[in-house]
Amino acid sequence: MDLSLVLNTFTLLTLTTLSTPIIFPLLSDSLKNTPSTITNTVKASFLISLIPMTIHIHSGSESLITLWEWKFIMTFKIPISLKLDFYSLTFLPIALFVSWSILQFATWYMASDPHATKFFTYLLLFLIAMLTLIVANNLFVLFIGWEGVGVMSFLLISWWHGRAEANTAALQAILYNRVGDVGLILCLAWLAYTTNTWEIQQLNSPHQTPTLPLLGLILAATGKSAQFGLHPWLPAAMEGPTPVSALLHSSTMVVAGIFLLIRTHPLLSSNQTAMTTCLCLGALSTLFAATCALTQNDIKKIIAFSTSSQLGLMMVTIGLNLPQLAFLHISTHAFFKAMLFLCSGSIIHNLNGEQDIRKMGGLQKMLPTTTSCLTIGNLALMGTPFLAGFYSKDQIIECLNTSYLNSWALILTLLATSFTAVYTIRMTVLVQTGFTRIPPLTPMNENNPAITSPITRLALGSIMAGLLITSYITPTKTPPMTMPLSIKITALVITILGIIIALELSKLTQTLILTKQTPLYNFSTSLGYFNLLTHRLTTKTLLTGGQNIASHLVDLSWYKLLGPEGLANLQLTTTKTITTLHSGLIKAYLSSFALSLLIILMSAH
Amino acid sequence: FTASLLLGTTMTISSNHWVMAWAGLEINTLAILPMISKSHHPRAIEAATKYFLTQATASALLLFSSMINAWQTGQWDITQLTNPTSCLILTSAIAMKLGLVPFHFWFPEVLQGTSLTTGLLLSTLMKFPPITLLYMTSPSLNPTVLTFMAILSTALGGWMGLNQTQIRKILAFSSISHLGWMTIIISYNPKLTLLNFYLYALMTTATFLTLHSTKASKLSTLMTTWTKAPALNAALLLTLLSLAGLPPLTGFLPKWLIIQELTKQDMA
């Protein structure tokens, strides 16, 4: 049997299965969607997509499918082609698995919503756009997927559009993403200009690529993956329903930026400036997000900042010239982050909409399944040995420690790792343990399989995924094998240190002392003053500048100062001055005559 | 009095000897003085006084310049005025007579003090002899001084005219500016000066007579003339525009030719 044929067929089948819920309702009135049909479709797609992945793992076969060529100009062809290599074939099942679990969860979470079907359709559209991005061989198709996920993110964040904060958050998401898109378009333009192609496999430039298009790519990743500088939209995006946060802002959309950098890695690897930028930007994002997460009180915001921090870590990995490791981290991160979000969703719904961790506590006894999975997820996030996060995170930190690179980035990343431990433990302690602070009459029920099965499935994934993925792939770069003992266990030591500190600090909360507002605390709580500074300042400057140019400059200066009125004013001044000279006194006149005569005579001699 | 005016003008125009010219000018001055002060209004008397003083000074300067020339060259002929000093003095004398800047201060007030017809005579007829003298002596005059005075006249006439409400003062300033135009071309092409003068005289006569028939002496009075004589008002409009020098009208012609001549002289 021709394996490549099977590979191609099943991948295409996966993608078409996903698009059936979109197409069928258009064909006939009786084929309406329901949340459960969409869930089942995604489940079927997932199962189908396992086959190409298995084929790839078994034989290492990759393929390239070209569907159609858009002959825009004769010299520049844009083929619509799909690349099925290691990255896309591995990520496809992972994304579909996570999406299936999230959709199943959403059937319970959005059960009381009148437009639940529309919600599911949106999620499906998002998924299709995301998968287009993943399998794209062409930066053009990737851009289509890129824009698609941006738009769906906007629609989904503002799902409860009656809420003003949701609308502003959606606007923030679109705007920040747009700023990043500028970078991507810059790179596309440069590529079209110099290499006359947008294909990914033709991206290998023999000489050094100039820094500008690479900075464009990094800008695109900054926008999409919420690195420092274009990051405020990610915590604000928590205004959307929890399934949205779980799907978009933890596993799939936010990794699109990192994925772009992985795909265009051949271009990046030769330029040292770009690498250093990635490294430092990633380190800064990691630390910043971790610092902000320390004092958050909203459970979803803590998880959002943790996502942001992990994205920074992925960016650091790219800066270390290790795209495969970054991809590994993307895959493992998807599992436990989605699970964390689903657990938080279950907690929120069970507490009747309460998201503040200061009003939760002791949930271990009340929601056992959810909280155990929450614990597993948090441990995976911290990089506990042999859970999923360990395989990727520990390896990243080892490589960081043993490389000849920026020590500042190293210190920041290590600090961020310990902070990860701190805020994770804080969240766990405040949510699960201790005395409960919830209102007395809160009926909690997690017996619904729609809640428990997705969460447990993802928990299983969090535990096994790391092991499975690393066992079945051959790394393209040899990981560092030998290093001093202290470096080997750095990540572990730092995490344990963070745990101890957090536990000690949590003991402080037992005593009734009011927390003082120190500057550091303020910095962390107000998200580093970044939101406050940029949102008002930049817009106000731009708008007033625009107003000045548009109306003031034209109306006031051109018309008044220089144009008609200006001329009139000029004449007026002269006229008034001269009129005062004509006083009417004959003596003055005659004397001026004499003076002029003298002057004329003098000047001639 | 008009007869003596005409006598004086004719004498000056047709003279060959400086004393004759001077005499003609003096006759003109003396003849027009009673005409200015006909109405026995204090302003008229003041206008007459100012006029007399300036014109007397100017005539004296004229005589003085011709005497210097006679002393230096022995010539009393008008066209043979070659001594530079006397040319300069002559230029300033004629400027005083005409009303060129910087010797123009008397003109608006004098014109304001008289009635409209006398003002007409002042503007047109009284300008004729001095311009003739300039025409006759034009080859030997200093172009720099003339240009300087002419440019200042044109500019000042325009600026000052903006701030006036009395029509006679406005017409005075318009006269000053036209004189500027006339003077600037005299060293290069005197015929254009004459052309400008004739056309200017024509237009000003029309304006003055129209204003006289509607008895409008202030801008506010001018506003309501359309009710009294609408056709005449329209004609006045066209005449004023012609004075301004708007292209399809006659007033444009001298300006155009003068500018063309100046361009040929690299002075545009």
mmCIF file of N, CA and C in Angstrom, chain A residues 570-572 574-576 578-579 581-586 588-590 592-594 596-597 600-601 603-605, chain B residues 46 50 53-54 57 61 85 88-89 92 96 102-106 108-109 145 149 156 159-160 162-164 173:
data_model
loop_
_atom_site.group_PDB
_atom_site.id
_atom_site.type_symbol
_atom_site.label_atom_id
_atom_site.label_comp_id
_atom_site.label_asym_id
_atom_site.label_seq_id
_atom_site.Cartn_x
_atom_site.Cartn_y
_atom_site.Cartn_z
ATOM 1 N N LEU A 570 -1.699 91.528 6.453
ATOM 2 C CA LEU A 570 -0.458 92.198 6.069
ATOM 3 C C LEU A 570 -0.751 93.605 5.577
ATOM 4 N N GLN A 571 -1.730 93.683 4.699
ATOM 5 C CA GLN A 571 -2.050 95.011 4.155
ATOM 6 C C GLN A 571 -2.530 95.932 5.265
ATOM 7 N N LEU A 572 -3.322 95.359 6.167
ATOM 8 C CA LEU A 572 -3.859 96.184 7.240
ATOM 9 C C LEU A 572 -2.748 96.812 8.065
ATOM 10 N N THR A 574 0.337 97.465 7.244
ATOM 11 C CA THR A 574 1.031 98.553 6.539
ATOM 12 C C THR A 574 0.157 99.778 6.442
ATOM 13 N N THR A 575 -1.114 99.546 6.104
ATOM 14 C CA THR A 575 -2.002 100.691 5.947
ATOM 15 C C THR A 575 -2.079 101.506 7.221
ATOM 16 N N LYS A 576 -2.237 100.773 8.339
ATOM 17 C CA LYS A 576 -2.389 101.518 9.586
ATOM 18 C C LYS A 576 -1.130 102.303 9.909
ATOM 19 N N ILE A 578 1.054 103.496 7.847
ATOM 20 C CA ILE A 578 1.265 104.637 6.964
ATOM 21 C C ILE A 578 0.245 105.746 7.241
ATOM 22 N N THR A 579 -0.967 105.346 7.613
ATOM 23 C CA THR A 579 -1.979 106.380 7.858
ATOM 24 C C THR A 579 -1.555 107.304 8.981
ATOM 25 N N LEU A 581 1.270 108.252 9.561
ATOM 26 C CA LEU A 581 2.278 109.206 9.103
ATOM 27 C C LEU A 581 1.647 110.439 8.478
ATOM 28 N N HIS A 582 0.474 110.220 7.860
ATOM 29 C CA HIS A 582 -0.160 111.358 7.177
ATOM 30 C C HIS A 582 -0.926 112.178 8.211
ATOM 31 N N SER A 583 -0.201 113.009 8.897
ATOM 32 C CA SER A 583 -0.828 113.678 10.034
ATOM 33 C C SER A 583 -1.623 114.917 9.646
ATOM 34 N N GLY A 584 -1.301 115.515 8.511
ATOM 35 C CA GLY A 584 -2.049 116.714 8.122
ATOM 36 C C GLY A 584 -1.354 118.005 8.498
ATOM 37 N N LEU A 585 -0.184 117.896 9.091
ATOM 38 C CA LEU A 585 0.510 119.119 9.505
ATOM 39 C C LEU A 585 1.441 119.558 8.394
ATOM 40 N N ILE A 586 1.222 120.733 7.921
ATOM 41 C CA ILE A 586 1.969 121.199 6.749
ATOM 42 C C ILE A 586 3.446 121.338 7.082
ATOM 43 N N ALA A 588 5.172 119.508 9.059
ATOM 44 C CA ALA A 588 5.773 118.173 8.984
ATOM 45 C C ALA A 588 5.997 117.783 7.540
ATOM 46 N N TYR A 589 5.025 118.093 6.723
ATOM 47 C CA TYR A 589 5.149 117.759 5.318
ATOM 48 C C TYR A 589 6.322 118.467 4.685
ATOM 49 N N LEU A 590 6.366 119.770 4.907
ATOM 50 C CA LEU A 590 7.425 120.536 4.250
ATOM 51 C C LEU A 590 8.784 120.098 4.744
ATOM 52 N N SER A 592 9.536 117.137 5.703
ATOM 53 C CA SER A 592 9.853 115.858 5.066
ATOM 54 C C SER A 592 10.276 116.077 3.630
ATOM 55 N N PHE A 593 9.673 117.056 2.991
ATOM 56 C CA PHE A 593 10.110 117.376 1.635
ATOM 57 C C PHE A 593 11.573 117.757 1.633
ATOM 58 N N ALA A 594 11.916 118.651 2.538
ATOM 59 C CA ALA A 594 13.298 119.133 2.577
ATOM 60 C C ALA A 594 14.252 117.980 2.832
ATOM 61 N N SER A 596 13.836 114.806 2.208
ATOM 62 C CA SER A 596 13.954 113.922 1.050
ATOM 63 C C SER A 596 14.856 114.536 0.007
ATOM 64 N N LEU A 597 14.701 115.834 -0.178
ATOM 65 C CA LEU A 597 15.531 116.502 -1.163
ATOM 66 C C LEU A 597 17.002 116.362 -0.813
ATOM 67 N N ILE A 600 18.206 112.910 -1.514
ATOM 68 C CA ILE A 600 18.417 112.631 -2.942
ATOM 69 C C ILE A 600 19.715 113.258 -3.408
ATOM 70 N N LEU A 601 19.933 114.501 -2.987
ATOM 71 C CA LEU A 601 21.151 115.175 -3.417
ATOM 72 C C LEU A 601 22.394 114.506 -2.871
ATOM 73 N N SER A 603 22.714 111.372 -2.021
ATOM 74 C CA SER A 603 22.952 110.033 -2.556
ATOM 75 C C SER A 603 23.558 110.083 -3.947
ATOM 76 N N ALA A 604 23.277 111.188 -4.638
ATOM 77 C CA ALA A 604 23.820 111.253 -5.988
ATOM 78 C C ALA A 604 25.290 111.611 -6.002
ATOM 79 N N HIS A 605 25.740 112.234 -4.912
ATOM 80 C CA HIS A 605 27.158 112.603 -4.894
ATOM 81 C C HIS A 605 27.956 111.597 -4.117
ATOM 82 N N GLU B 46 -7.863 125.698 4.205
ATOM 83 C CA GLU B 46 -6.669 124.924 4.588
ATOM 84 C C GLU B 46 -6.071 124.241 3.377
ATOM 85 N N LYS B 50 -2.306 124.778 1.890
ATOM 86 C CA LYS B 50 -1.330 123.701 1.685
ATOM 87 C C LYS B 50 -0.894 123.658 0.236
ATOM 88 N N LEU B 53 1.515 126.466 -0.581
ATOM 89 C CA LEU B 53 2.856 126.313 -0.039
ATOM 90 C C LEU B 53 3.667 125.297 -0.829
ATOM 91 N N THR B 54 3.083 124.173 -1.069
ATOM 92 C CA THR B 54 3.842 123.145 -1.780
ATOM 93 C C THR B 54 4.159 123.564 -3.195
ATOM 94 N N THR B 57 6.877 126.140 -3.269
ATOM 95 C CA THR B 57 8.189 125.521 -3.050
ATOM 96 C C THR B 57 8.665 124.831 -4.318
ATOM 97 N N LEU B 61 11.985 125.585 -6.501
ATOM 98 C CA LEU B 61 13.011 124.584 -6.755
ATOM 99 C C LEU B 61 13.255 124.434 -8.245
ATOM 100 N N THR B 85 23.138 117.793 -10.801
ATOM 101 C CA THR B 85 22.478 118.348 -9.620
ATOM 102 C C THR B 85 21.144 118.956 -9.989
ATOM 103 N N LEU B 88 18.549 116.447 -10.555
ATOM 104 C CA LEU B 88 17.974 115.898 -9.328
ATOM 105 C C LEU B 88 16.986 116.860 -8.706
ATOM 106 N N ILE B 89 17.396 118.116 -8.668
ATOM 107 C CA ILE B 89 16.502 119.094 -8.046
ATOM 108 C C ILE B 89 15.229 119.211 -8.861
ATOM 109 N N SER B 92 12.900 116.347 -8.087
ATOM 110 C CA SER B 92 12.158 116.512 -6.843
ATOM 111 C C SER B 92 11.118 117.619 -6.959
ATOM 112 N N MET B 96 7.196 117.051 -6.445
ATOM 113 C CA MET B 96 6.384 117.829 -5.530
ATOM 114 C C MET B 96 5.142 118.346 -6.224
ATOM 115 N N PRO B 102 8.357 110.806 -2.071
ATOM 116 C CA PRO B 102 7.897 111.196 -0.733
ATOM 117 C C PRO B 102 7.341 112.621 -0.636
ATOM 118 N N PHE B 103 6.908 113.151 -1.765
ATOM 119 C CA PHE B 103 6.438 114.541 -1.739
ATOM 120 C C PHE B 103 4.939 114.638 -1.903
ATOM 121 N N HIS B 104 4.242 113.621 -1.473
ATOM 122 C CA HIS B 104 2.826 113.505 -1.819
ATOM 123 C C HIS B 104 1.888 113.931 -0.713
ATOM 124 N N PHE B 105 2.421 114.305 0.423
ATOM 125 C CA PHE B 105 1.572 114.419 1.604
ATOM 126 C C PHE B 105 0.450 115.429 1.440
ATOM 127 N N TRP B 106 0.683 116.439 0.607
ATOM 128 C CA TRP B 106 -0.338 117.488 0.479
ATOM 129 C C TRP B 106 -1.538 117.037 -0.326
ATOM 130 N N PRO B 108 -3.714 114.369 -0.807
ATOM 131 C CA PRO B 108 -5.020 113.907 -0.369
ATOM 132 C C PRO B 108 -5.818 114.998 0.347
ATOM 133 N N GLU B 109 -5.115 115.760 1.186
ATOM 134 C CA GLU B 109 -5.865 116.766 1.927
ATOM 135 C C GLU B 109 -6.366 117.871 1.025
ATOM 136 N N VAL B 145 16.593 107.421 -9.145
ATOM 137 C CA VAL B 145 15.709 108.210 -8.285
ATOM 138 C C VAL B 145 14.268 108.074 -8.732
ATOM 139 N N MET B 149 11.207 106.540 -6.544
ATOM 140 C CA MET B 149 9.994 107.304 -6.208
ATOM 141 C C MET B 149 8.759 106.633 -6.775
ATOM 142 N N LEU B 156 2.594 102.912 -1.956
ATOM 143 C CA LEU B 156 1.972 103.721 -0.923
ATOM 144 C C LEU B 156 0.562 104.125 -1.317
ATOM 145 N N TRP B 159 -1.651 101.176 -0.530
ATOM 146 C CA TRP B 159 -1.860 100.906 0.884
ATOM 147 C C TRP B 159 -2.695 101.982 1.552
ATOM 148 N N MET B 160 -2.374 103.223 1.224
ATOM 149 C CA MET B 160 -3.103 104.295 1.877
ATOM 150 C C MET B 160 -4.543 104.300 1.442
ATOM 151 N N LEU B 162 -6.479 101.972 0.976
ATOM 152 C CA LEU B 162 -7.312 100.953 1.610
ATOM 153 C C LEU B 162 -8.044 101.485 2.825
ATOM 154 N N ASN B 163 -7.429 102.436 3.512
ATOM 155 C CA ASN B 163 -7.945 102.810 4.808
ATOM 156 C C ASN B 163 -8.811 104.053 4.765
ATOM 157 N N GLN B 164 -9.294 104.398 3.607
ATOM 158 C CA GLN B 164 -10.026 105.668 3.498
ATOM 159 C C GLN B 164 -11.515 105.442 3.394
ATOM 160 N N PHE B 173 -5.255 109.064 -3.779
ATOM 161 C CA PHE B 173 -4.250 108.012 -3.725
ATOM 162 C C PHE B 173 -4.183 107.227 -5.004
#
